[in-house]
Short mmCIF file of C-alpha atoms in Angstrom, two decimals:
data_model
loop_
_atom_site.label_atom_id
_atom_site.label_comp_id
_atom_site.label_asym_id
_atom_site.label_seq_id
_atom_site.Cartn_x
_atom_site.Cartn_y
_atom_site.Cartn_z
CA SER Z 15 148.46 53.21 20.50
CA THR Z 16 150.98 54.65 18.08
CA MET Z 17 152.38 57.04 20.66
CA LEU Z 18 152.95 54.34 23.26
CA TYR Z 19 154.56 52.09 20.68
CA CYS Z 20 156.88 54.94 19.69
CA THR Z 21 157.85 55.47 23.32
CA GLN Z 22 158.67 51.81 23.85
CA ARG Z 23 160.64 51.62 20.64
CA GLN Z 24 162.73 54.67 21.48
CA GLU Z 25 163.38 53.29 24.94
CA SER Z 26 164.69 49.98 23.64
CA THR Z 27 166.75 51.66 20.93
CA LEU Z 28 168.53 54.04 23.30
CA SER Z 29 168.86 51.80 26.32
CA GLY Z 30 172.53 51.10 25.55
CA THR Z 31 173.45 54.80 25.67
CA LEU Z 32 171.55 55.83 28.76
CA VAL Z 33 174.49 55.40 31.16
CA LEU Z 34 176.70 57.77 29.17
CA LEU Z 35 174.43 60.78 28.64
CA CYS Z 36 177.32 62.98 27.50
CA PRO Z 37 176.26 63.92 23.96
CA MET Z 38 177.65 66.77 21.90
CA TRP Z 39 175.44 69.85 21.74
CA GLY Z 40 176.73 72.25 19.13
CA VAL Z 41 180.45 72.67 19.58
CA THR Z 42 180.55 72.24 23.33
CA THR Z 43 180.34 69.05 25.34
CA TYR Z 44 178.02 69.35 28.30
CA LEU Z 45 177.87 66.95 31.21
CA ARG Z 46 174.31 65.74 31.08
CA LYS Z 47 172.89 65.96 34.59
CA PHE Z 48 169.36 65.50 35.76
CA CYS Z 49 167.81 67.89 38.25
CA LEU Z 50 164.78 66.33 39.87
CA SER Z 51 162.67 68.89 41.71
CA MET Z 52 160.19 67.86 44.35
CA CYS Z 53 157.82 70.70 45.14
CA VAL Z 54 156.74 70.46 48.77
CA PRO Z 55 153.98 73.07 49.25
CA LEU Z 56 153.68 72.56 53.01
CA SER Z 57 152.11 74.96 55.44
CA GLU Z 58 150.49 74.69 58.87
CA THR Z 59 149.24 71.09 58.61
CA SER Z 60 149.65 67.99 60.70
CA ARG Z 61 153.36 67.24 61.09
CA ILE Z 62 152.88 63.52 61.43
CA ILE Z 63 150.78 63.26 58.28
CA TRP Z 64 153.08 65.43 56.18
CA TRP Z 65 156.16 63.67 57.52
CA GLN Z 66 154.79 60.38 56.20
CA VAL Z 67 153.88 61.98 52.84
CA TYR Z 68 157.21 63.58 52.07
CA ARG Z 69 159.28 60.75 53.59
CA LEU Z 70 157.80 58.29 51.11
CA SER Z 71 158.16 60.72 48.21
CA ILE Z 72 161.77 61.64 48.96
CA GLY Z 73 162.59 57.97 49.39
CA ALA Z 74 161.04 57.14 46.02
CA ALA Z 75 163.00 59.94 44.31
CA CYS Z 76 166.27 58.85 45.89
CA GLY Z 77 165.60 55.29 44.70
CA LEU Z 78 165.44 56.20 41.00
CA TRP Z 79 167.70 54.14 38.75
CA TRP Z 80 170.18 56.61 37.26
CA PRO Z 81 173.95 57.15 37.44
CA ALA Z 82 174.59 58.84 40.78
CA ASP Z 83 176.91 61.47 39.32
CA LYS Z 84 174.28 62.46 36.74
CA LEU Z 85 171.37 62.93 39.15
CA VAL Z 86 170.66 65.84 41.47
CA ILE Z 87 167.58 65.78 43.70
CA GLN Z 88 166.31 69.15 44.80
CA VAL Z 89 163.66 69.37 47.54
CA LEU Z 90 161.81 72.69 47.47
CA ASP Z 91 160.16 73.22 50.84
CA ASP Z 92 157.79 76.19 51.11
CA SER Z 93 156.54 75.28 54.57
CA THR Z 94 156.15 77.95 57.24
CA ASP Z 95 156.26 75.48 60.14
CA ALA Z 96 159.73 75.28 61.70
CA GLY Z 97 159.10 71.73 62.90
CA ILE Z 98 158.18 70.50 59.41
CA ARG Z 99 161.20 72.24 57.89
CA ALA Z 100 163.47 70.57 60.41
CA MET Z 101 162.05 67.12 59.65
CA VAL Z 102 162.28 67.59 55.88
CA GLU Z 103 165.87 68.83 56.14
CA ALA Z 104 166.81 65.93 58.44
CA GLU Z 105 165.36 63.45 55.92
CA CYS Z 106 167.43 65.06 53.16
CA ARG Z 107 170.57 64.84 55.29
CA ARG Z 108 169.85 61.18 55.94
CA TRP Z 109 169.80 60.42 52.21
CA ALA Z 110 172.84 62.63 51.60
CA GLY Z 111 174.68 60.48 54.13
CA LYS Z 112 173.99 57.50 51.87
CA GLY Z 113 175.75 59.18 48.95
CA VAL Z 114 172.71 60.67 47.19
CA GLN Z 115 173.17 64.13 45.64
CA ILE Z 116 170.23 65.81 47.33
CA ARG Z 117 169.77 69.50 48.05
CA TYR Z 118 167.28 71.01 50.48
CA GLU Z 119 165.99 74.49 49.63
CA ASN Z 120 163.70 76.60 51.79
CA ARG Z 121 162.65 80.16 50.97
CA SER Z 122 162.17 82.99 53.42
CA ASN Z 123 158.86 83.83 51.73
CA ARG Z 124 156.23 82.07 49.58
CA SER Z 125 156.16 84.61 46.78
CA GLY Z 126 154.76 83.04 43.63
CA TYR Z 127 153.90 79.81 45.46
CA LYS Z 128 154.88 76.77 43.40
CA ALA Z 129 155.96 78.78 40.35
CA GLY Z 130 158.15 80.99 42.55
CA ALA Z 131 159.73 77.97 44.24
CA MET Z 132 160.45 76.27 40.90
CA ARG Z 133 161.87 79.47 39.44
CA GLU Z 134 164.20 79.96 42.39
CA GLY Z 135 165.21 76.31 42.40
CA LEU Z 136 166.38 76.37 38.78
CA LYS Z 137 168.56 79.41 39.50
CA LYS Z 138 170.80 77.44 41.84
CA GLY Z 139 174.34 76.91 40.59
CA TYR Z 140 174.17 73.13 40.66
CA ALA Z 141 170.92 73.20 38.65
CA LYS Z 142 172.26 75.36 35.82
CA ASP Z 143 174.30 72.47 34.38
CA CYS Z 144 171.23 70.26 34.11
CA GLU Z 145 169.59 69.63 30.75
CA LEU Z 146 166.46 67.90 32.02
CA VAL Z 147 164.25 68.43 35.04
CA ALA Z 148 161.62 66.06 36.41
CA VAL Z 149 158.93 67.55 38.61
CA PHE Z 150 157.04 65.73 41.36
CA ASP Z 151 154.65 67.15 43.92
CA ALA Z 152 155.09 66.21 47.55
CA ASP Z 153 152.73 63.22 47.48
CA PHE Z 154 154.02 61.64 44.24
CA GLN Z 155 156.13 58.50 44.30
CA PRO Z 156 157.79 57.51 41.00
CA ASP Z 157 158.85 53.94 40.32
CA ALA Z 158 162.58 53.26 40.18
CA ASP Z 159 162.59 52.97 36.35
CA PHE Z 160 160.76 56.28 35.76
CA LEU Z 161 163.73 58.10 34.23
CA ARG Z 162 164.77 55.13 32.09
CA ARG Z 163 161.31 55.04 30.54
CA THR Z 164 160.86 58.77 29.92
CA VAL Z 165 164.27 60.27 29.13
CA PRO Z 166 164.78 58.22 25.90
CA VAL Z 167 161.79 60.01 24.35
CA LEU Z 168 163.48 63.37 24.90
CA GLN Z 169 166.78 62.01 23.61
CA ALA Z 170 165.28 60.66 20.42
CA ASP Z 171 163.44 63.83 19.39
CA PRO Z 172 164.99 67.28 20.06
CA SER Z 173 161.63 68.95 19.34
CA VAL Z 174 159.97 67.29 22.36
CA ALA Z 175 159.88 69.56 25.41
CA LEU Z 176 157.85 67.45 27.84
CA VAL Z 177 157.13 63.81 28.58
CA GLN Z 178 154.08 63.54 30.83
CA ALA Z 179 153.43 60.35 32.80
CA ARG Z 180 150.07 59.13 34.06
CA TRP Z 181 148.95 59.26 37.67
CA ARG Z 182 148.11 56.07 39.57
CA PHE Z 183 145.78 56.66 42.50
CA VAL Z 184 146.77 54.66 45.57
CA ASN Z 185 143.71 55.62 47.63
CA ALA Z 186 141.01 55.41 44.95
CA ASP Z 187 139.03 52.92 47.06
CA GLU Z 188 139.10 55.02 50.23
CA CYS Z 189 135.62 56.53 49.81
CA ILE Z 190 133.05 57.40 47.17
CA LEU Z 191 134.65 60.83 46.71
CA THR Z 192 137.96 59.28 45.62
CA ARG Z 193 136.15 56.80 43.36
CA ILE Z 194 134.36 59.67 41.63
CA GLN Z 195 137.63 61.55 41.20
CA GLU Z 196 139.20 58.45 39.68
CA MET Z 197 136.43 58.30 37.06
CA SER Z 198 136.94 61.93 36.05
CA LEU Z 199 140.74 61.78 35.96
CA ASP Z 200 140.82 58.48 34.09
CA TYR Z 201 138.91 60.18 31.27
CA HIS Z 202 141.32 63.12 31.41
CA PHE Z 203 144.37 60.90 31.00
CA SER Z 204 142.95 58.23 28.69
CA VAL Z 205 141.17 60.57 26.28
CA GLU Z 206 142.10 64.21 26.62
CA GLN Z 207 145.84 63.82 27.07
CA GLU Z 208 146.18 60.78 24.82
CA VAL Z 209 144.37 62.49 21.95
CA GLY Z 210 146.16 65.80 22.50
CA SER Z 211 149.51 64.04 22.39
CA ALA Z 212 148.73 61.96 19.31
CA CYS Z 213 146.92 64.59 17.22
CA HIS Z 214 148.33 67.97 18.15
CA GLY Z 215 151.49 67.41 20.15
CA PHE Z 216 149.88 69.56 22.87
CA PHE Z 217 148.08 69.04 26.16
CA GLY Z 218 148.14 70.79 29.50
CA PHE Z 219 151.07 69.87 31.74
CA ASN Z 220 149.67 68.39 34.95
CA GLY Z 221 152.24 70.16 37.11
CA THR Z 222 153.85 66.94 38.29
CA ALA Z 223 155.06 63.52 37.11
CA GLY Z 224 156.62 65.04 34.00
CA VAL Z 225 160.09 65.51 32.56
CA TRP Z 226 160.95 68.87 30.96
CA ARG Z 227 163.81 69.87 28.70
CA VAL Z 228 165.47 72.84 30.43
CA GLN Z 229 166.11 74.48 27.06
CA ALA Z 230 162.37 74.48 26.38
CA LEU Z 231 161.66 75.94 29.82
CA ALA Z 232 164.02 78.83 29.14
CA ASP Z 233 162.72 79.34 25.60
CA ALA Z 234 159.15 79.59 26.88
CA GLY Z 235 160.10 82.20 29.48
CA GLY Z 236 160.35 79.98 32.55
CA TRP Z 237 157.90 79.64 35.40
CA LYS Z 238 155.41 82.49 35.84
CA ASP Z 239 153.09 83.09 38.79
CA ARG Z 240 150.46 85.27 37.09
CA THR Z 241 147.78 82.58 37.56
CA THR Z 242 147.17 79.61 39.85
CA VAL Z 243 147.85 77.19 36.97
CA GLU Z 244 151.54 77.88 36.43
CA ASP Z 245 151.95 74.42 34.89
CA MET Z 246 149.34 75.07 32.17
CA ASP Z 247 150.75 78.55 31.60
CA LEU Z 248 154.20 77.07 30.92
CA ALA Z 249 152.80 74.36 28.65
CA VAL Z 250 150.83 76.82 26.49
CA ARG Z 251 153.81 79.17 26.12
CA ALA Z 252 156.13 76.32 25.18
CA SER Z 253 153.61 74.99 22.68
CA MET Z 254 153.29 78.43 21.06
CA ARG Z 255 157.07 78.38 20.63
CA GLY Z 256 156.77 75.24 18.54
CA TRP Z 257 157.70 72.60 21.15
CA ARG Z 258 155.92 69.25 21.21
CA PHE Z 259 154.68 67.18 24.16
CA VAL Z 260 154.47 63.41 24.48
CA TYR Z 261 152.09 61.60 26.82
CA ALA Z 262 153.52 58.31 28.12
CA GLY Z 263 150.41 56.57 29.43
CA ASP Z 264 152.29 53.34 30.14
CA VAL Z 265 154.44 55.14 32.74
CA GLN Z 266 152.45 55.58 35.94
CA VAL Z 267 153.36 57.49 39.10
CA ARG Z 268 151.72 56.75 42.43
CA ASN Z 269 149.91 59.61 44.13
CA GLU Z 270 147.04 60.33 46.49
CA LEU Z 271 143.64 61.84 45.77
CA PRO Z 272 142.17 64.35 48.25
CA SER Z 273 139.65 62.49 50.41
CA SER Z 274 138.33 65.58 52.17
CA PHE Z 275 135.52 67.39 50.36
CA LYS Z 276 136.82 70.71 51.62
CA ALA Z 277 140.25 70.03 50.11
CA TYR Z 278 138.67 68.78 46.88
CA ARG Z 279 136.49 71.90 46.57
CA TYR Z 280 139.49 74.21 46.97
CA GLN Z 281 141.39 72.16 44.40
CA GLN Z 282 138.54 72.36 41.90
CA HIS Z 283 138.27 76.11 42.42
CA ARG Z 284 141.93 76.46 41.46
CA TRP Z 285 141.62 74.05 38.52
CA SER Z 286 138.55 75.89 37.17
CA CYS Z 287 139.45 79.49 37.91
CA GLY Z 288 143.08 79.25 36.77
CA PRO Z 289 142.49 78.11 33.15
CA ALA Z 290 139.76 80.73 32.60
CA ASN Z 291 142.04 83.44 33.95
CA LEU Z 292 144.93 82.15 31.83
CA MET Z 293 142.79 82.22 28.68
CA ARG Z 294 141.95 85.85 29.42
CA LYS Z 295 145.63 86.75 29.80
CA MET Z 296 147.01 84.71 26.91
CA PHE Z 297 144.33 85.13 24.23
CA TRP Z 298 146.11 87.76 22.13
CA GLU Z 299 149.50 86.20 22.83
CA ILE Z 300 148.27 82.95 21.29
CA VAL Z 301 146.62 84.72 18.36
CA ALA Z 302 149.83 86.65 17.60
CA SER Z 303 152.09 83.59 17.75
CA ARG Z 304 153.86 82.99 14.43
CA GLN Z 305 155.62 79.72 15.19
CA VAL Z 306 152.58 77.45 15.11
CA SER Z 307 149.84 76.81 12.57
CA ALA Z 308 146.42 78.44 12.64
CA TRP Z 309 144.91 75.01 13.26
CA LYS Z 310 146.90 74.59 16.46
CA LYS Z 311 145.87 78.04 17.65
CA VAL Z 312 142.23 77.11 17.06
CA HIS Z 313 142.72 73.85 18.95
CA VAL Z 314 144.29 75.62 21.95
CA LEU Z 315 141.89 78.57 22.11
CA TYR Z 316 138.65 76.87 21.13
CA GLY Z 317 139.03 73.19 21.92
CA PHE Z 318 141.35 73.32 24.93
CA PHE Z 319 140.37 76.58 26.64
CA PHE Z 320 136.90 77.71 25.53
CA VAL Z 321 135.08 74.37 25.24
CA ARG Z 322 136.79 72.29 27.93
CA LYS Z 323 137.72 74.94 30.49
CA VAL Z 324 134.82 77.40 30.19
CA VAL Z 325 131.78 76.11 28.29
CA ALA Z 326 131.83 72.60 29.83
CA HIS Z 327 131.36 73.93 33.38
CA LEU Z 328 128.80 76.59 32.51
CA VAL Z 329 126.66 74.35 30.29
CA THR Z 330 126.58 71.55 32.86
CA PHE Z 331 125.40 73.87 35.62
CA LEU Z 332 122.96 75.88 33.51
CA PHE Z 333 121.33 72.86 31.88
CA TYR Z 334 121.00 70.48 34.85
CA CYS Z 335 120.52 73.02 37.64
CA VAL Z 336 118.79 75.94 35.90
CA VAL Z 337 117.14 74.97 32.58
CA ILE Z 338 115.42 71.77 33.73
CA PRO Z 339 114.09 73.28 37.01
CA ALA Z 340 112.98 76.43 35.15
CA TYR Z 341 111.18 74.34 32.53
CA VAL Z 342 109.30 72.51 35.27
CA LEU Z 343 108.08 75.84 36.67
CA VAL Z 344 107.25 77.72 33.45
CA GLY Z 345 106.93 75.00 30.82
CA GLY Z 346 103.69 74.28 29.06
CA GLN Z 347 102.16 73.76 25.65
CA ASP Z 348 104.17 76.63 24.18
CA VAL Z 349 107.50 75.69 25.81
CA ARG Z 350 108.72 72.14 25.40
CA LEU Z 351 112.01 70.51 26.40
CA PRO Z 352 112.56 67.53 24.06
CA LYS Z 353 113.44 64.32 25.83
CA TYR Z 354 116.41 63.67 23.55
CA VAL Z 355 117.88 67.00 24.74
CA ALA Z 356 117.10 66.38 28.40
CA MET Z 357 118.01 62.67 28.57
CA TYR Z 358 119.47 60.91 25.57
CA VAL Z 359 122.28 63.26 24.50
CA PRO Z 360 123.55 63.88 28.08
CA ALA Z 361 123.34 60.13 28.78
CA ILE Z 362 125.48 59.28 25.74
CA ILE Z 363 128.07 61.91 26.65
CA THR Z 364 128.19 60.65 30.23
CA LEU Z 365 128.63 57.03 29.16
CA LEU Z 366 131.50 58.01 26.87
CA ASN Z 367 133.19 59.85 29.74
CA ALA Z 368 132.81 56.90 32.10
CA VAL Z 369 133.99 54.21 29.68
CA CYS Z 370 137.59 54.64 30.88
CA THR Z 371 136.75 53.32 34.37
CA PRO Z 372 134.64 50.18 33.88
CA ARG Z 373 135.08 49.06 37.50
CA SER Z 374 133.04 52.08 38.62
CA TRP Z 375 130.13 51.88 36.18
CA HIS Z 376 127.80 50.97 39.03
CA LEU Z 377 128.55 54.43 40.49
CA LEU Z 378 127.55 56.21 37.31
CA VAL Z 379 124.38 57.77 38.73
CA PHE Z 380 126.21 59.02 41.84
CA TRP Z 381 128.97 60.43 39.63
CA ILE Z 382 126.49 62.38 37.48
CA LEU Z 383 124.66 63.83 40.48
CA PHE Z 384 127.91 64.75 42.24
CA GLU Z 385 129.39 66.40 39.13
CA ASN Z 386 126.21 68.43 38.67
CA VAL Z 387 126.54 69.81 42.20
CA MET Z 388 130.24 70.53 41.66
CA SER Z 389 129.41 72.35 38.42
CA MET Z 390 127.99 75.14 40.60
CA HIS Z 391 131.41 75.69 42.20
CA ARG Z 392 133.28 75.24 38.92
CA SER Z 393 131.03 77.73 37.12
CA LYS Z 394 131.52 80.27 39.87
CA ALA Z 395 135.30 79.76 39.75
CA THR Z 396 135.29 80.05 35.95
CA ILE Z 397 133.48 83.39 36.06
CA ILE Z 398 135.86 84.62 38.77
CA GLY Z 399 138.78 83.73 36.52
CA LEU Z 400 137.26 85.37 33.43
CA VAL Z 401 136.54 88.68 35.17
CA GLU Z 402 139.66 88.35 37.40
CA ALA Z 403 137.77 88.92 40.64
CA SER Z 404 139.32 88.96 44.11
CA ARG Z 405 139.62 85.15 44.41
CA ALA Z 406 141.21 84.70 40.97
CA ASN Z 407 144.67 84.19 42.49
CA GLU Z 408 143.61 82.32 45.61
CA TRP Z 409 145.94 79.41 46.37
CA VAL Z 410 145.02 76.87 49.03
CA VAL Z 411 147.26 73.83 49.37
CA THR Z 412 145.37 70.58 48.70
CA GLU Z 413 145.47 68.57 51.91
CA LYS Z 414 146.62 64.95 51.58
CA LEU Z 415 146.44 62.41 54.40
CA GLY Z 416 149.20 60.00 53.38
CA SER Z 417 147.03 57.19 54.70
CA VAL Z 418 147.29 54.49 52.05
CA THR Z 419 150.56 55.12 50.28
CA SER Z 420 152.47 52.42 52.07
CA SER Z 421 152.03 49.24 54.04
CA THR Z 422 154.98 49.89 56.35
CA PRO Z 423 154.54 50.01 60.15
CA ALA Z 424 155.08 53.76 60.04
CA ALA Z 425 152.30 54.11 57.52
CA THR Z 426 150.04 51.97 59.67
CA THR Z 427 150.65 54.28 62.60
CA THR Z 428 149.86 57.26 60.41
CA MET Z 429 146.64 55.62 59.24
CA ALA Z 430 145.48 55.26 62.82
CA THR Z 431 146.34 58.90 63.49
CA ASN Z 432 144.52 60.01 60.37
CA LYS Z 433 141.38 58.09 61.29
CA GLY Z 434 141.28 59.82 64.66
CA ALA Z 435 141.83 63.20 63.02
CA THR Z 436 139.11 62.43 60.46
CA LYS Z 437 136.56 61.62 63.17
CA LYS Z 438 137.41 64.86 64.93
CA LYS Z 439 137.04 66.82 61.71
CA LYS Z 440 133.70 65.22 60.92
CA SER Z 441 132.36 66.14 64.33
CA GLN Z 442 133.34 69.75 63.67
CA SER Z 443 132.14 69.87 60.06
CA SER Z 444 129.98 72.82 59.12
CA ILE Z 445 126.92 72.87 56.91
CA LEU Z 446 127.62 74.04 53.35
CA ALA Z 447 125.00 76.70 52.66
CA PRO Z 448 125.25 76.83 48.83
CA GLU Z 449 124.55 73.10 48.51
CA ILE Z 450 121.66 73.29 50.99
CA VAL Z 451 120.07 76.20 49.11
CA MET Z 452 120.53 74.35 45.84
CA GLY Z 453 118.90 71.25 47.31
CA LEU Z 454 115.92 73.22 48.60
CA CYS Z 455 115.34 74.88 45.21
CA LEU Z 456 115.51 71.56 43.36
CA LEU Z 457 113.23 69.91 45.92
CA TYR Z 458 110.65 72.65 45.45
CA CYS Z 459 110.77 72.14 41.68
CA ALA Z 460 110.41 68.38 42.13
CA VAL Z 461 107.31 68.78 44.32
CA TYR Z 462 105.87 71.28 41.84
CA ASP Z 463 106.44 68.80 38.99
CA ILE Z 464 104.74 66.01 40.96
CA VAL Z 465 101.65 68.17 41.41
CA PHE Z 466 101.45 69.99 38.08
CA GLY Z 467 103.97 68.40 35.70
CA HIS Z 468 103.59 65.87 32.90
CA ASP Z 469 107.15 64.88 31.88
CA HIS Z 470 108.27 63.14 35.09
CA PHE Z 471 111.29 65.40 35.61
CA TYR Z 472 110.65 65.09 39.33
CA VAL Z 473 112.47 61.74 39.28
CA TYR Z 474 115.72 63.48 38.35
CA LEU Z 475 115.03 66.54 40.51
CA LEU Z 476 114.44 64.44 43.63
CA MET Z 477 117.71 62.56 43.14
CA GLN Z 478 119.64 65.76 42.39
CA SER Z 479 118.24 67.55 45.42
CA ALA Z 480 119.13 64.54 47.59
CA ALA Z 481 122.71 64.67 46.27
CA ALA Z 482 122.93 68.38 47.10
CA PHE Z 483 121.68 67.70 50.64
CA VAL Z 484 124.14 64.82 51.14
CA ILE Z 485 127.04 67.04 50.13
CA GLY Z 486 125.70 70.07 51.99
CA PHE Z 487 125.41 68.20 55.27
CA GLY Z 488 128.95 66.84 54.98
CA TYR Z 489 128.43 63.18 54.15
CA VAL Z 490 130.80 63.03 51.15
CA GLY Z 491 134.46 62.35 51.85
CA SER Z 492 136.05 63.18 55.17
CA GLN Z 493 135.15 66.66 56.36
#
């Protein structure tokens, strides 16, 4: 694409000046340093698992190719477990002993969660001299050439605030839950972010695997913890100040998908509730912005927030889980649901969404049924965010197992530990009542359609009810 070509061209043009990084800004010469923040949102989880996760991530960060005197690595540890804190700090000391400029920061409280940790981290004296900051969550492992492939874009264009890299999922083949997540996220990166970058210079920051210009961070007002999507909040504010974003899809950062359905459900609640709540809080702020065009405001409010973050969830749930079952029960000669509305249009939209992951096309039916069940949770979270109910600011750390991020002996040991923990969790898994109730309602409608119906909707309803039962009884992912 044009954007990727531009990135590669800028990289090759500036490669001879990367080692200097001491440009003139105004009338003062600043030493160009790089502050790389690794947000480690750890709490009371398995020490062995988290030790493997952050050890690999810290090692990857310390292995980045960049002049040692121009790179500062800051590890932000919000854990409340003294044992985990001790292990993280010891790992940082180990790398500091090798000559790496690495700083370990732990707060006495978790106020503001990730946004609070990032805000406090950038206030440190050694971070104030930095002009760029790269952000990685605890389970992300950048390749050694990450900075060399992203920083040139920021150097070449002073109006660019963010360079966002793509995620590469190391455990996509672990189970059907991770395969389904890969399909959804591939569309997000390949279409939503690529198009947003190329057409509008705006897309939502993913919260990790990105490089920010510190000047843009300050101009946008810094990190705020008013919602659970502090990354999107920052991106929207920076965009309304006239800053542009570039998506570098050819730069990929390894990370892990949640393989536990419980962890995935909490993550999706945050990802659905947060944007709706942010739209509520920023609507008039976006409308009143004078530094961007009316077209960009329409794109952000209507295309980005309203259609993708609100309508998409509600329409999916209402159509597949309410309209079709209701039609089966009350439909007749006077009420008809055209087949092109019920089948053809949704099928075309689904195929377009799945085109980015051709290796998983054979899972298309499972993906549709799973997403329809999840639309119930996403719709609920969206409404909670819009009305700012009690769970609007709920933050639950997404559990990662660190089971397939490395082939080292240590990782092998961790894999064995994780498998034992997974079996124990599965034996203690509880039945999910909402999914069971949903399955029973759909099954009733399917039986009713078999007896009294004429449009064969029972074929879909039987499959959808089965999917709800499978999820409700805990047979998706590792419980």
